[in-house]
Short mmCIF file of C-alpha atoms in Angstrom, two decimals:
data_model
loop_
_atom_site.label_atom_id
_atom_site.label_comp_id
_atom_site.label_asym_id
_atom_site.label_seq_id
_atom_site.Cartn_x
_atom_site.Cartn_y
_atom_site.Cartn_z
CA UNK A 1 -20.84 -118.63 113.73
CA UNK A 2 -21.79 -121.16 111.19
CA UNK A 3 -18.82 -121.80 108.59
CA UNK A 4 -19.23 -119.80 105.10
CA UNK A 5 -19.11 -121.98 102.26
CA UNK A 6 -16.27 -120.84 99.71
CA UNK A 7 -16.97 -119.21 96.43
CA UNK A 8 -16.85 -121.18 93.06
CA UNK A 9 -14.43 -120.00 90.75
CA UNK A 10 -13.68 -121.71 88.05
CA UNK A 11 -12.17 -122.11 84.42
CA UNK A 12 -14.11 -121.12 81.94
CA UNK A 13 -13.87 -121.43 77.49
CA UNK A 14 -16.24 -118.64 76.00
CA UNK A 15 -16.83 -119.43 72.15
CA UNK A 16 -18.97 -116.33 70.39
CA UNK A 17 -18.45 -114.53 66.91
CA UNK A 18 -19.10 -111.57 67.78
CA UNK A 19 -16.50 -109.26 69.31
CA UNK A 20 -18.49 -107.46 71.90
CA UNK A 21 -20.24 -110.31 73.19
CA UNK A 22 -16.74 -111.68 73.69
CA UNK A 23 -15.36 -108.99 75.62
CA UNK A 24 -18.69 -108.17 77.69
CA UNK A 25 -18.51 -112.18 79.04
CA UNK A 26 -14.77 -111.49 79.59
CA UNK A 27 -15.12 -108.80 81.78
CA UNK A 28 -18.34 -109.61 83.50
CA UNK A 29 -16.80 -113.14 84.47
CA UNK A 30 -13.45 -111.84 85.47
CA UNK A 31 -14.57 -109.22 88.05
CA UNK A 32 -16.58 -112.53 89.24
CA UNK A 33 -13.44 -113.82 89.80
CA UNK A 34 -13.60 -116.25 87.16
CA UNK A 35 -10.75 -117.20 84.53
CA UNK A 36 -11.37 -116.41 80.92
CA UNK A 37 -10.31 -118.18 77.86
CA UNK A 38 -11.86 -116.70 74.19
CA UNK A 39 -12.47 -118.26 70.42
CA UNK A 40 -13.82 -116.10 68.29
CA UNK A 41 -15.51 -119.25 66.41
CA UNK A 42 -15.93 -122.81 67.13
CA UNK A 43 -12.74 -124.32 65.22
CA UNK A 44 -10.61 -122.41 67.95
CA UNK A 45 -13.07 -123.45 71.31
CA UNK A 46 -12.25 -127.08 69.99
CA UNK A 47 -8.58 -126.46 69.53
CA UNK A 48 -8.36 -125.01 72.98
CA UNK A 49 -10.51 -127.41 74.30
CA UNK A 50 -8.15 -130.38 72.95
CA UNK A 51 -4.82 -128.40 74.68
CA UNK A 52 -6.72 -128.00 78.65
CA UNK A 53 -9.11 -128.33 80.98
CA UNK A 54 -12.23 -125.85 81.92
CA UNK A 55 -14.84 -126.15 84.61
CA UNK A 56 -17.36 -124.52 82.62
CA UNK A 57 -17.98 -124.18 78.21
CA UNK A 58 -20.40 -121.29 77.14
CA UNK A 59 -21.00 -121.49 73.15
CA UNK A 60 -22.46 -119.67 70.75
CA UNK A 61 -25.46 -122.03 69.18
CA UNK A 62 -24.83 -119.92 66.10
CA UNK A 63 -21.20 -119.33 64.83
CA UNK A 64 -20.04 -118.86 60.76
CA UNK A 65 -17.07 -121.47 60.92
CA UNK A 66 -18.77 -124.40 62.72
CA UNK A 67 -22.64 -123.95 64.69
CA UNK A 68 -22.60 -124.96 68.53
CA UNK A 69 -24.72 -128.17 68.11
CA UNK A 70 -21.61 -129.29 66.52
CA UNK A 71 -19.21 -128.02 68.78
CA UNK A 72 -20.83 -129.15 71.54
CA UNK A 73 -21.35 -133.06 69.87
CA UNK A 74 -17.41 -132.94 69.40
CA UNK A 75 -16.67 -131.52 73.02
CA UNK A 76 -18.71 -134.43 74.34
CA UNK A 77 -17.32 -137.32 72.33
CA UNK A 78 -13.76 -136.14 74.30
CA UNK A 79 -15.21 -135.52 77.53
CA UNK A 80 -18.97 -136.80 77.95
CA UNK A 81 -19.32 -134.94 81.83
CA UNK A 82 -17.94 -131.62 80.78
CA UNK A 83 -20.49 -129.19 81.42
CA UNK A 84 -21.66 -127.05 78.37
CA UNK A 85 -24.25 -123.64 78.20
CA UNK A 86 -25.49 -122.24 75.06
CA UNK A 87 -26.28 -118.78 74.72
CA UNK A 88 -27.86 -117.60 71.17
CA UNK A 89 -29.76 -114.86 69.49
CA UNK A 90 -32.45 -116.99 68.14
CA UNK A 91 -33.90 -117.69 71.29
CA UNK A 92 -36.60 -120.85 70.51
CA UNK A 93 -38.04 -123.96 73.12
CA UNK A 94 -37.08 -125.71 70.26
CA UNK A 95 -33.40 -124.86 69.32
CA UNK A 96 -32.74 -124.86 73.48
CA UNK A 97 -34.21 -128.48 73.91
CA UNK A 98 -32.27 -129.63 71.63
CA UNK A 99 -28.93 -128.70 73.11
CA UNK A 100 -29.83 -129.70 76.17
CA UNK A 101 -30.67 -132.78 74.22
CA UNK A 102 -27.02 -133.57 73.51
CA UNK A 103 -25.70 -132.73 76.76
CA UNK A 104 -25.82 -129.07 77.24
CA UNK A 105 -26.28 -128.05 80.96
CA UNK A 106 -28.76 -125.31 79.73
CA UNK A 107 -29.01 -122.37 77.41
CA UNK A 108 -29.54 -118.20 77.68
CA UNK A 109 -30.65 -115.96 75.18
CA UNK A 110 -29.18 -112.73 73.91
CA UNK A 111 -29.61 -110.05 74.63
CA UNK A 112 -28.59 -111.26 78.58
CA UNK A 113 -28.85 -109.54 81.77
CA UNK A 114 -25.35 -109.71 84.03
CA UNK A 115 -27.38 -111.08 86.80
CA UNK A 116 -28.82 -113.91 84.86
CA UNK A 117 -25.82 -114.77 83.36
CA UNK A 118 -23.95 -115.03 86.60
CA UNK A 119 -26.48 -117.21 88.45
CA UNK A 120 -26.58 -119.57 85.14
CA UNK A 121 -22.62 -119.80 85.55
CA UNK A 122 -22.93 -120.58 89.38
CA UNK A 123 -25.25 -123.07 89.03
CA UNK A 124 -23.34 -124.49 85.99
CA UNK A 125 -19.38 -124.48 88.02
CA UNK A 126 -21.54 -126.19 91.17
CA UNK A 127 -22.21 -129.09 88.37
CA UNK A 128 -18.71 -129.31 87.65
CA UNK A 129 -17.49 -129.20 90.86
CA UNK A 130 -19.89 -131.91 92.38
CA UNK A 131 -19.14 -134.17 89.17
CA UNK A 132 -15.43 -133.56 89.78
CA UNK A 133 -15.46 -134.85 93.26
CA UNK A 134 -17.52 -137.55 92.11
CA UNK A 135 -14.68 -138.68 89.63
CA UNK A 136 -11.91 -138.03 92.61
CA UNK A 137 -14.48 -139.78 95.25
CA UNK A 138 -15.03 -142.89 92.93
CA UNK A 139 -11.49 -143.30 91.76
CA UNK A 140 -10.19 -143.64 95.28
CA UNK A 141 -12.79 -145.67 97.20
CA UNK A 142 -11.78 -147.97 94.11
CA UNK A 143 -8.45 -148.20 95.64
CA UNK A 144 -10.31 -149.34 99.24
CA UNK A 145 -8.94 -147.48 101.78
CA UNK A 146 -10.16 -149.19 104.49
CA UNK A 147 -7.46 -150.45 107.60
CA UNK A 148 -7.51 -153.63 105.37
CA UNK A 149 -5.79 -152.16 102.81
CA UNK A 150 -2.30 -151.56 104.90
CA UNK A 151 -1.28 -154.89 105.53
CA UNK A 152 0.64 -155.71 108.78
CA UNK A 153 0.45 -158.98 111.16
CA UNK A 154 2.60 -158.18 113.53
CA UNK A 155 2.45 -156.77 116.88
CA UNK A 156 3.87 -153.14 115.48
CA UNK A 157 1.83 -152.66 113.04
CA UNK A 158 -1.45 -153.97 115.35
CA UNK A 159 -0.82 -151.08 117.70
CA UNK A 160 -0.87 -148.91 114.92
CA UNK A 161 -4.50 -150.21 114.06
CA UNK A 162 -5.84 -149.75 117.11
CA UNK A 163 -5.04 -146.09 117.59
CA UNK A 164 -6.34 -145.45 113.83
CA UNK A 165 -9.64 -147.18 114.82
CA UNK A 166 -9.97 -145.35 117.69
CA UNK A 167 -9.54 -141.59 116.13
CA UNK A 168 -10.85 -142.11 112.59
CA UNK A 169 -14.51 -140.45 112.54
CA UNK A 170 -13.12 -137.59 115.04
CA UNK A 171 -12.30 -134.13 114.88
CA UNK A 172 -8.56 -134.84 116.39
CA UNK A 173 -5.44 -133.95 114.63
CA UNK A 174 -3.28 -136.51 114.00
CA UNK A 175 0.94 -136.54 113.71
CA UNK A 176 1.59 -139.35 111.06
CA UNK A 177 5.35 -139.81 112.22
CA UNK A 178 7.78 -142.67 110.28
CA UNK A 179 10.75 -143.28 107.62
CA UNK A 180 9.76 -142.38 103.95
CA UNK A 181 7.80 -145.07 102.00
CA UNK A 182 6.21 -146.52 105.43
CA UNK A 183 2.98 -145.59 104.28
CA UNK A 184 2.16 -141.79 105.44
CA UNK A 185 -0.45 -141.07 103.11
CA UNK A 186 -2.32 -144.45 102.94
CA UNK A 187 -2.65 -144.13 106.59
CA UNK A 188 -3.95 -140.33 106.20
CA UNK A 189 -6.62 -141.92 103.27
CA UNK A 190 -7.53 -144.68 105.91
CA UNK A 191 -8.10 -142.32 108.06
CA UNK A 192 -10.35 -139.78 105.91
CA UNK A 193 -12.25 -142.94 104.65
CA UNK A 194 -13.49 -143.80 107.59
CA UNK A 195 -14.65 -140.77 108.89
CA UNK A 196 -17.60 -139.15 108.31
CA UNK A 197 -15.75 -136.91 105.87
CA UNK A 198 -15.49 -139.51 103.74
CA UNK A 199 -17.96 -137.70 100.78
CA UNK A 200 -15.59 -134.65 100.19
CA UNK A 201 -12.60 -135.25 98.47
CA UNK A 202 -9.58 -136.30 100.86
CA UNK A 203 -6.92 -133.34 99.49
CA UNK A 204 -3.32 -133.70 99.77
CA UNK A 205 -0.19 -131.61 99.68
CA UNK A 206 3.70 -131.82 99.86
CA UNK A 207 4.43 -128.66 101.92
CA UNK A 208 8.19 -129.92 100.61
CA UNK A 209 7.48 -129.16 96.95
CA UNK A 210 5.79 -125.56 97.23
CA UNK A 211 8.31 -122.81 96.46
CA UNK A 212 8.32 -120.70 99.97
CA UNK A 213 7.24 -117.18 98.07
CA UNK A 214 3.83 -119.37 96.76
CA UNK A 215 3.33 -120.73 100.07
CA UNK A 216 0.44 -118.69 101.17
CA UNK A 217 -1.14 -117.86 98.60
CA UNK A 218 -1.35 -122.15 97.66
CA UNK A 219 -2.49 -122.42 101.00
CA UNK A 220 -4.69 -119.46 102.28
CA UNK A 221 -5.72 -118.18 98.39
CA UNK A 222 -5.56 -115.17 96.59
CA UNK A 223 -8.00 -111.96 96.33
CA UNK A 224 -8.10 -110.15 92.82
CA UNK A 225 -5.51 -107.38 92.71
CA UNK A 226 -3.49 -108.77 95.55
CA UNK A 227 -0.51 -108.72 93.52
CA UNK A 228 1.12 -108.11 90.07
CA UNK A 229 -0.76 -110.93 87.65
CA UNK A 230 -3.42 -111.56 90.46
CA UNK A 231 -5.85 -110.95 88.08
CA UNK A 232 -8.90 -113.30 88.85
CA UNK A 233 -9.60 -114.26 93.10
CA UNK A 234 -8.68 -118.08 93.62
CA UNK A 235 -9.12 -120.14 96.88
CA UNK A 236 -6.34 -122.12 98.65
CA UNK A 237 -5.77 -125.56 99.55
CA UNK A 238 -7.64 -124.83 102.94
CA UNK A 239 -10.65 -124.05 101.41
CA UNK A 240 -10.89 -126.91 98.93
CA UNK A 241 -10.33 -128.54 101.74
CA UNK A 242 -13.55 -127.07 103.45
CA UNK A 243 -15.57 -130.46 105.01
CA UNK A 244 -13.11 -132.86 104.21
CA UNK A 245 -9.26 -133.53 105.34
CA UNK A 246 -6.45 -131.75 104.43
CA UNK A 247 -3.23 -133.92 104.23
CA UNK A 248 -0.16 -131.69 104.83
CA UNK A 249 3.00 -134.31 104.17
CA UNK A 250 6.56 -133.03 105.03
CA UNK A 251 5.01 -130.42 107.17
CA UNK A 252 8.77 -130.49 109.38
CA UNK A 253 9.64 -128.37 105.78
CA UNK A 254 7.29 -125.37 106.24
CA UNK A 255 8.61 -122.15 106.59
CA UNK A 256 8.86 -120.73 110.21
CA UNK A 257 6.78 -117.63 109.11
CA UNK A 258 3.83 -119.75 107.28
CA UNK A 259 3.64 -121.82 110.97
CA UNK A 260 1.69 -119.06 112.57
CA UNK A 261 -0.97 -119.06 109.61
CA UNK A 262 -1.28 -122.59 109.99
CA UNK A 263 -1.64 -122.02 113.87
CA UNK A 264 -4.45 -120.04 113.51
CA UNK A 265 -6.48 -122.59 110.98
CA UNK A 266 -5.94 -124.61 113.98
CA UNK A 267 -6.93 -122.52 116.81
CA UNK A 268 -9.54 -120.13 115.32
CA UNK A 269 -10.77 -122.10 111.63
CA UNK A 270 -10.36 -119.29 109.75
CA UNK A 271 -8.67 -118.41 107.04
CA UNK A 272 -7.28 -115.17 105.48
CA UNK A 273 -6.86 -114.97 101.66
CA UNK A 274 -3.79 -112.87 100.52
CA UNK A 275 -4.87 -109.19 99.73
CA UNK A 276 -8.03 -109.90 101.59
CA UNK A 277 -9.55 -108.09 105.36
CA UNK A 278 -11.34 -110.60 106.29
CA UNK A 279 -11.01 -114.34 107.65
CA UNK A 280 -13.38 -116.86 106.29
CA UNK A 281 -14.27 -120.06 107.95
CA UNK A 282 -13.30 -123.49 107.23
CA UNK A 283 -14.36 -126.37 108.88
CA UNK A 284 -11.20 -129.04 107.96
CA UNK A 285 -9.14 -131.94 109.84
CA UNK A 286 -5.69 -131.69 109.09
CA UNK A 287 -3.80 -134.99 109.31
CA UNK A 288 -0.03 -133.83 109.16
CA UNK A 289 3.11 -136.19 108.09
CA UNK A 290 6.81 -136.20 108.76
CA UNK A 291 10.17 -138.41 108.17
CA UNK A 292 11.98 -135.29 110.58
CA UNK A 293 12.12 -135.11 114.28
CA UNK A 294 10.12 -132.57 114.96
CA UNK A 295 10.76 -132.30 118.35
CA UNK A 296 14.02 -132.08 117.98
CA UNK A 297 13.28 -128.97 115.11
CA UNK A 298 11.44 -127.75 117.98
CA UNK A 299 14.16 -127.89 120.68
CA UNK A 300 16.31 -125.74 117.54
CA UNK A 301 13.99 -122.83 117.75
CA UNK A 302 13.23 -123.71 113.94
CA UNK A 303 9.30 -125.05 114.19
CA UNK A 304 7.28 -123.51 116.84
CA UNK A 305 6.20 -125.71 119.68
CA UNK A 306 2.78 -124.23 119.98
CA UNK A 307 1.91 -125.37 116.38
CA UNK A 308 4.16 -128.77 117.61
CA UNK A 309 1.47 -129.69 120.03
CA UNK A 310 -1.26 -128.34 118.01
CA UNK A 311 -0.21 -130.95 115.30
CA UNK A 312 0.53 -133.75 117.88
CA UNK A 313 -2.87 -134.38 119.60
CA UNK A 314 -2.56 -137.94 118.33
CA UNK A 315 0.98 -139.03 117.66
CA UNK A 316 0.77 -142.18 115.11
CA UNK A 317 4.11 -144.01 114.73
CA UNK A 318 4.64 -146.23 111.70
CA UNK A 319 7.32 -148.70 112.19
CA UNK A 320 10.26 -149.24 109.41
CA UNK A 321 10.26 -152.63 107.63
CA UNK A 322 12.86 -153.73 109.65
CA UNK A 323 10.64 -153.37 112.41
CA UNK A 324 8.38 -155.34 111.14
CA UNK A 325 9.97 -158.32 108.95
CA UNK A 326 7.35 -160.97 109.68
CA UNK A 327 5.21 -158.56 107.80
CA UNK A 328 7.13 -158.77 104.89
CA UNK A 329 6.14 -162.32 103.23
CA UNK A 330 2.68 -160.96 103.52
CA UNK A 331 3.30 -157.71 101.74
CA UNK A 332 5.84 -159.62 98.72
CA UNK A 333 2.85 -161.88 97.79
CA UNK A 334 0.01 -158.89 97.58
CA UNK A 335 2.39 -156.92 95.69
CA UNK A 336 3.37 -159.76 93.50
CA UNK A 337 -0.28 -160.39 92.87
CA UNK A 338 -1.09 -156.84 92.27
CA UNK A 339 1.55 -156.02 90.19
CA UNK A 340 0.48 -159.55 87.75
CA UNK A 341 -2.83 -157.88 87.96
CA UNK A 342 -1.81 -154.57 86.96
CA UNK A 343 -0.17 -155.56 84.15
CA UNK A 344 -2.07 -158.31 82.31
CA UNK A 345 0.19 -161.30 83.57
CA UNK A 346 -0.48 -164.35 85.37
CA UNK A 347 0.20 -164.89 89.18
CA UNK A 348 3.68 -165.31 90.13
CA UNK A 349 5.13 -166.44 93.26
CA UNK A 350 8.43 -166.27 95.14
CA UNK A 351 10.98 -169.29 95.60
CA UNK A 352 12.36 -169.73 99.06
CA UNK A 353 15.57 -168.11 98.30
CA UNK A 354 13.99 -165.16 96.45
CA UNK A 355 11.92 -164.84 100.05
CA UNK A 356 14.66 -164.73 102.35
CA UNK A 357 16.26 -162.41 100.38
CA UNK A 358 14.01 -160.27 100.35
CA UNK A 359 13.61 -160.43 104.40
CA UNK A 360 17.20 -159.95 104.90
CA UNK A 361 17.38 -157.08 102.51
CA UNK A 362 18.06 -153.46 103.94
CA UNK A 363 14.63 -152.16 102.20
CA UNK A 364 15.95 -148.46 103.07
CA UNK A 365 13.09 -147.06 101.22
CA UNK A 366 10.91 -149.29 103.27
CA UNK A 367 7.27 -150.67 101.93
CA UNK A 368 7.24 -148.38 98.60
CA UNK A 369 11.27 -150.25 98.01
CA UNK A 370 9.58 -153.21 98.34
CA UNK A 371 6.75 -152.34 96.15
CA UNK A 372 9.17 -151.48 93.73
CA UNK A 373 11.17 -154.32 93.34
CA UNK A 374 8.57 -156.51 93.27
CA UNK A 375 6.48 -155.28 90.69
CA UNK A 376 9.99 -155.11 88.54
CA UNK A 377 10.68 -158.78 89.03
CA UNK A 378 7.41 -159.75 87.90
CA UNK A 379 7.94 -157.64 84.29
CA UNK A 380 11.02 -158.94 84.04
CA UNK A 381 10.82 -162.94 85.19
CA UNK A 382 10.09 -165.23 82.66
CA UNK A 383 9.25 -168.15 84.41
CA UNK A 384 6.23 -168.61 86.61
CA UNK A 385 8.19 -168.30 89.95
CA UNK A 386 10.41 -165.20 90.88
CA UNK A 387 13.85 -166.58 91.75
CA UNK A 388 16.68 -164.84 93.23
CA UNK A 389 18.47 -163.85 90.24
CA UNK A 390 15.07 -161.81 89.37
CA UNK A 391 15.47 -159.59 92.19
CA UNK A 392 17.49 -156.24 91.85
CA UNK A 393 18.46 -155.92 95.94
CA UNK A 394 21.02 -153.96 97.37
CA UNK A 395 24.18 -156.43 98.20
CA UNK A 396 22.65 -159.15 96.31
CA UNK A 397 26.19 -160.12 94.54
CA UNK A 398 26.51 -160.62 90.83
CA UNK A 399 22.69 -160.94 90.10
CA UNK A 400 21.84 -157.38 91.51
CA UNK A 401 20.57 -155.26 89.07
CA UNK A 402 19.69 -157.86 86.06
CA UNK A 403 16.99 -156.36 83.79
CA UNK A 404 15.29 -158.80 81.05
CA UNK A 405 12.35 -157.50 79.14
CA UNK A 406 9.07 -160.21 79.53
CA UNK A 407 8.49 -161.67 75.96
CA UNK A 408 6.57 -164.55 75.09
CA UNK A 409 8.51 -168.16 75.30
CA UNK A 410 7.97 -168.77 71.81
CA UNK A 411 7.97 -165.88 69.87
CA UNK A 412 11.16 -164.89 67.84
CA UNK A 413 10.03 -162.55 65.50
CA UNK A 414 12.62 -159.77 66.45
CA UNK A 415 10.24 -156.57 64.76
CA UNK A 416 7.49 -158.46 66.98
CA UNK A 417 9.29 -158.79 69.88
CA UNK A 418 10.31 -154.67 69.66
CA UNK A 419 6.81 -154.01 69.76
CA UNK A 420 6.12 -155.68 72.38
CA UNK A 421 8.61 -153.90 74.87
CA UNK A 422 7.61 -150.89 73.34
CA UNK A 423 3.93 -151.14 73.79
CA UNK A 424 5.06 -152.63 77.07
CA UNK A 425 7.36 -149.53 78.23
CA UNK A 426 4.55 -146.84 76.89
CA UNK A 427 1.75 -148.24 78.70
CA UNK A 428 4.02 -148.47 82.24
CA UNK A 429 4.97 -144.67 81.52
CA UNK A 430 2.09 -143.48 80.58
CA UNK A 431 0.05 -145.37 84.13
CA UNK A 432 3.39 -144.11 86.02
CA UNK A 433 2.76 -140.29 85.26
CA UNK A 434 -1.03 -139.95 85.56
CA UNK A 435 -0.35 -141.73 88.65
CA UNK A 436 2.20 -138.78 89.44
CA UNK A 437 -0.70 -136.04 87.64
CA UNK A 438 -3.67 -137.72 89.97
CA UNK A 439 -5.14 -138.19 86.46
CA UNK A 440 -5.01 -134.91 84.90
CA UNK A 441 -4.89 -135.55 81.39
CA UNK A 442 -3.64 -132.68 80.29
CA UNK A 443 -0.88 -132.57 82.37
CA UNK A 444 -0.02 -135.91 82.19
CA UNK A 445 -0.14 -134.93 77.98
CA UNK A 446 2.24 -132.15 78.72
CA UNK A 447 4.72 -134.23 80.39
CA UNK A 448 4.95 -136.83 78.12
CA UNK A 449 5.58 -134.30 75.37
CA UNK A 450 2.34 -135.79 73.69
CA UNK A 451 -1.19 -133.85 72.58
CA UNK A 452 -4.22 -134.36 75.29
CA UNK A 453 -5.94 -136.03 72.24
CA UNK A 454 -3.28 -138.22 71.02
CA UNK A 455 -2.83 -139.26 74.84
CA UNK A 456 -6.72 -140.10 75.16
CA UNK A 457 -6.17 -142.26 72.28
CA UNK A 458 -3.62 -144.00 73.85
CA UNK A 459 -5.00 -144.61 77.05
CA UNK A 460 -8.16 -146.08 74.82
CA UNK A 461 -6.29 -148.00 72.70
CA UNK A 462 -4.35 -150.17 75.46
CA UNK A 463 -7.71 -149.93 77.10
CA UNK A 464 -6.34 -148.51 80.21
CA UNK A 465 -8.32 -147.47 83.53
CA UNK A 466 -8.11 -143.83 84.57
#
């Protein structure tokens, strides 16, 4: 049995005057199992279009407070991929080629039949989807996630290498076992991006940082009227994952009952959504990750040792950084150089003492610790070499800790040199949590307490790449 392609459901803004036009689209997309936002004219579509994202805009080309043309020119100066229909009354080659002129997707006339309609929006929320992984595939083959991209020279990290070389464009599951901030997930990436399921979107999950009652619904999706406020069906991270990889990190944390749905993804590739009969296939690796002993979890009757070797076909071991100290020189100057690069500032290297220190130090957070306190010495040293007193290590005596704020040698103007940290400090935060929102602007706007326009602003302004 071939696997069944999920549905596309999607997000979608529905601007229209008139009332019952409104509330047909409403309905007719909902029991499609589409979500629904309405504006009665176009002054509200722009106003929710500013405060969140939607796979999918249908306007009204005619509306009393502000026509669609202009709607749609405005929606596209904010986001120039979003996909955009037009539906209208005066139905003319004219007025629809020039829509699609400025960027609408395509147009329907009124009075509309529910089939048409539907088949425009599928076609429309395939767009959307295809440009979306696009965005996602282009941002992170940016980042090249190639096995040159995890640096290691020593004999550890070597056998490491050869193991990923060996399973990367297979079907095998793989056990990504190690200390936290040894690199789980970049070695899960290399291993998706050299695979031949390199052209989907790699997708990624802390099974850690679900709440255990949203569990299986996040995972296997939901069916419409499953539960209270299930109002719309929506797939699970299993079926977004559907021809690519699915990265489950801290999977030691998931719940003994959720192990047996995850057993059967593995054993059968199928998937059951909640509130739903029947299974649907998927055709996914998983690549799982853990900082536990799972064998030992095993041995306490608390993870199931069928799913255990299920998971374990290829055990990969990433060694601490104590392991591996001759590795560490090589990893201070690349993140030294990065972080320069990152922020705008010229190379910086380490002194001898600043070196050893840093090979003696116990980096208990391992590579990302190391990271860390590199890229914070180079913000914060002020002359072209980091030196020891630059360095905020563990145990490092009276120096630990020392925080100076990078301002130019000869500048002393103190309202300039405010501004500076400032603008410093708001473009680190603002990188830091669309790093943490995997570029969502919107949430990224939320969490900085900040609008999504006034953020885009921002992130043009200091000319930042997202």
């Amino acid at each position: 049995m071939s696997p069944v392609s999920p549905n596309l459901s999607g997000r979608v803004l529905v601007a229209d005057d008139e009332p019952h036009v409104r509330r047909v689209l409403e309905v007719m997309l909902n029991q499609a199992g589409h979500e629904v936002f309405l504006a009665p004219g176009g002054v509200k579509a722009l106003e929710l279009f500013a405060a969140d994202i939607f796979d999918l805009v249908i306007l009204d080309l005619r509306m009393p407070d502000m026509d669609g043309l202009t709607v749609l020119e405005k929606i596209k100066e904010q986001e120039p991929e979003q996909t955009v229909v037009m539906i209208t009354a005066y139905a003319s080659l004219e007025t629809g080629l020039m829509a699609m002129k400025q960027g609408a997707f395509d147009y329907i006339t009124k009075p509309f039949k529910e089939e048409e309609i539907l088949v425009l929006v599928e076609k429309a929320l395939e767009r959307s989807r295809m440009l979306a992984d696009n965005r996602k595939l282009r941002s992170e083959v940016q980042g090249r996630w190639d096995f040159g991209h995890i640096i290691g020279e020593s004999p550890a990290m070597q056998k490491v290498f050869s193991v990923m070389r060996k399973v990367a464009d297979t079907r095998a599951t793989v056990l990504i076992q190690g200390e936290s901030g040894t690199g789980k997930e970049l070695a899960a990436r290399a291993l998706h991006y050299n695979s031949s399921r390199r052209h989907r979107p790699f997708v990624a999950v802390n099974c850690a940082a679900i709440p255990a009652n949203l569990l299986e619904s996040e995972f296997f999706g939901v069916a419409r009227g499953a539960f209270t406020g299930a109002d719309r069906s929506r797939q699970g991270l299993m079926e977004q994952a559907h021809g690519s990889t699915l990265f489950l990190d801290e999977v030691g944390e998931l719940p003994f009952e959720m192990q047996a749905g995850l057993l059967r993804v593995l054993q059968e590739g199928e998937i059951r959504r909640v509130g739903e009969t029947r299974f649907r296939k998927v055709d996914l690796r998983i690549v799982a990750a853990t900082n536990r002993d799972i064998k030992k979890a095993v041995d306490q009757g608390i993870f199931r040792e069928d799913l255990y070797y299920r998971l374990n076909v290829v055990p990969l071991i990433l060694p601490s950084l104590r392991e591996r100290k001759e590795d560490i020189p090589l990893l201070a100057r690349h993140f030294c150089l990065k972080a320069a690069k990152a922020h705008g500032l010229p190379p910086k290297g380490l002194s001898a003492d600043a070196m050893d220190a840093l090979v003696e130090a116990p980096m208990k957070g391992n590579v990302r610790e190391l990271e860390n306190c590199l890229e914070l010495a180079v913000l914060m040293s002020e002359a072209g070499e980091i030196g020891l007193e630059d360095l905020s290590l563990r145990q490092t005596g009276k120096n630990s800790g020392l925080i100076r704020a990078v301002v130019p040698e000869k500048e002393e103007d103190l309202k300039k040199v405010l501004m500076l940290v400032t603008q410093s400090a708001e473009v680190q935060i603002i990188e830091r949590v669309l790093a943490h929102t995997k570029g969502n602007r919107t949430r990224a706007a939320r969490r900085l307490g900040i609008s999504r326009r006034a953020l885009l602003n921002k992130i043009k302004a200091h000319g930042l790449k997202v």
